[in-house]
Amino acid sequence: MPMAMRKRITATRDAREDKRRREARENGVVLERVAPVKKAEKKGRHERALDGPEVGRMRGAELKLSDRDVRNIEGSGGGRGGRGGKSGGRGRRGR
């Protein structure tokens, strides 16, 4: 989404909220307090250094592996292919 469009949407939203609060104040209605604006928190995982390990995170001199990292390393175990057996393929009707 273009930045100008996003800014316009937020400006319109803020203007609408200001109008709602102003009209409520004029009519003697008590509204909820304005929530404090929080800084945007970082989402996702931290980008790694070029010489760092591909998995886990270094804490001191120790490599910490999360359960997610261990699962990625070990893989899903593979399983077996499907459509095997006596007549389990495609296209052969009941032979």
XYZ file of C-alpha atoms in Angstrom:
95
model
C 0.000 0.000 0.000
C 1.436 3.418 -0.895
C 2.608 5.482 2.062
C 0.491 8.508 1.068
C -2.626 6.329 1.084
C -1.764 4.885 4.487
C -1.124 8.361 5.935
C -4.438 9.593 4.557
C -6.289 6.656 6.133
C -4.749 7.311 9.560
C -5.379 11.067 9.277
C -9.032 10.433 8.399
C -9.377 7.997 11.295
C -7.860 10.516 13.719
C -10.081 13.335 12.423
C -13.171 11.162 12.833
C -12.171 10.289 16.407
C -11.512 13.969 17.246
C -14.932 14.917 15.900
C -16.595 12.159 17.955
C -14.844 13.324 21.130
C -15.599 17.010 20.503
C -19.310 16.366 19.905
C -19.521 14.134 22.983
C -17.882 16.852 25.108
C -20.346 19.450 23.761
C -23.281 17.175 24.612
C -21.999 16.450 28.114
C -21.133 12.809 27.480
C -18.144 11.396 29.357
C -16.017 9.180 27.121
C -13.227 6.726 27.821
C -9.747 8.126 28.218
C -7.401 8.215 25.270
C -5.105 5.196 25.334
C -1.400 6.056 25.465
C 0.357 5.569 22.150
C 2.797 2.660 22.280
C 5.890 2.323 20.176
C 5.604 -0.335 17.523
C 7.156 -3.517 18.850
C 9.516 -5.529 16.735
C 7.846 -8.455 15.050
C 9.518 -11.603 13.845
C 12.974 -12.880 14.553
C 16.192 -10.923 14.800
C 18.400 -10.860 11.719
C 21.608 -12.777 12.268
C 25.217 -11.705 11.910
C 27.119 -13.045 8.923
C 29.475 -15.186 10.997
C 26.873 -16.414 13.507
C 25.237 -19.839 13.647
C 22.211 -20.517 11.448
C 20.093 -21.820 14.321
C 19.528 -20.889 17.920
C 20.907 -17.830 19.635
C 24.132 -17.220 21.461
C 23.798 -16.429 25.159
C 27.240 -15.813 26.593
C 29.362 -18.568 25.082
C 26.461 -21.015 24.955
C 24.262 -21.777 21.950
C 20.600 -21.901 23.020
C 18.282 -23.922 20.786
C 14.533 -23.461 21.014
C 12.095 -26.318 20.394
C 11.345 -24.733 17.035
C 15.046 -24.780 16.085
C 15.337 -28.442 17.076
C 12.275 -29.355 14.999
C 13.736 -27.544 11.982
C 17.030 -29.402 12.356
C 15.513 -32.860 12.835
C 12.867 -32.532 10.135
C 9.480 -34.194 10.106
C 10.708 -37.788 9.884
C 9.679 -38.238 6.283
C 6.830 -40.704 6.469
C 6.109 -43.052 3.585
C 4.944 -42.340 0.091
C 1.286 -42.843 -0.701
C -0.601 -44.844 -3.347
C 1.247 -48.071 -2.814
C -0.203 -51.527 -2.388
C -1.804 -53.980 -4.790
C -3.952 -51.571 -6.809
C -3.300 -48.227 -5.214
C -1.974 -46.235 -8.166
C -3.876 -44.091 -10.660
C -5.940 -45.089 -13.617
C -6.126 -48.858 -13.308
C -9.727 -49.635 -12.488
C -9.785 -52.568 -10.091
C -7.146 -54.779 -11.666
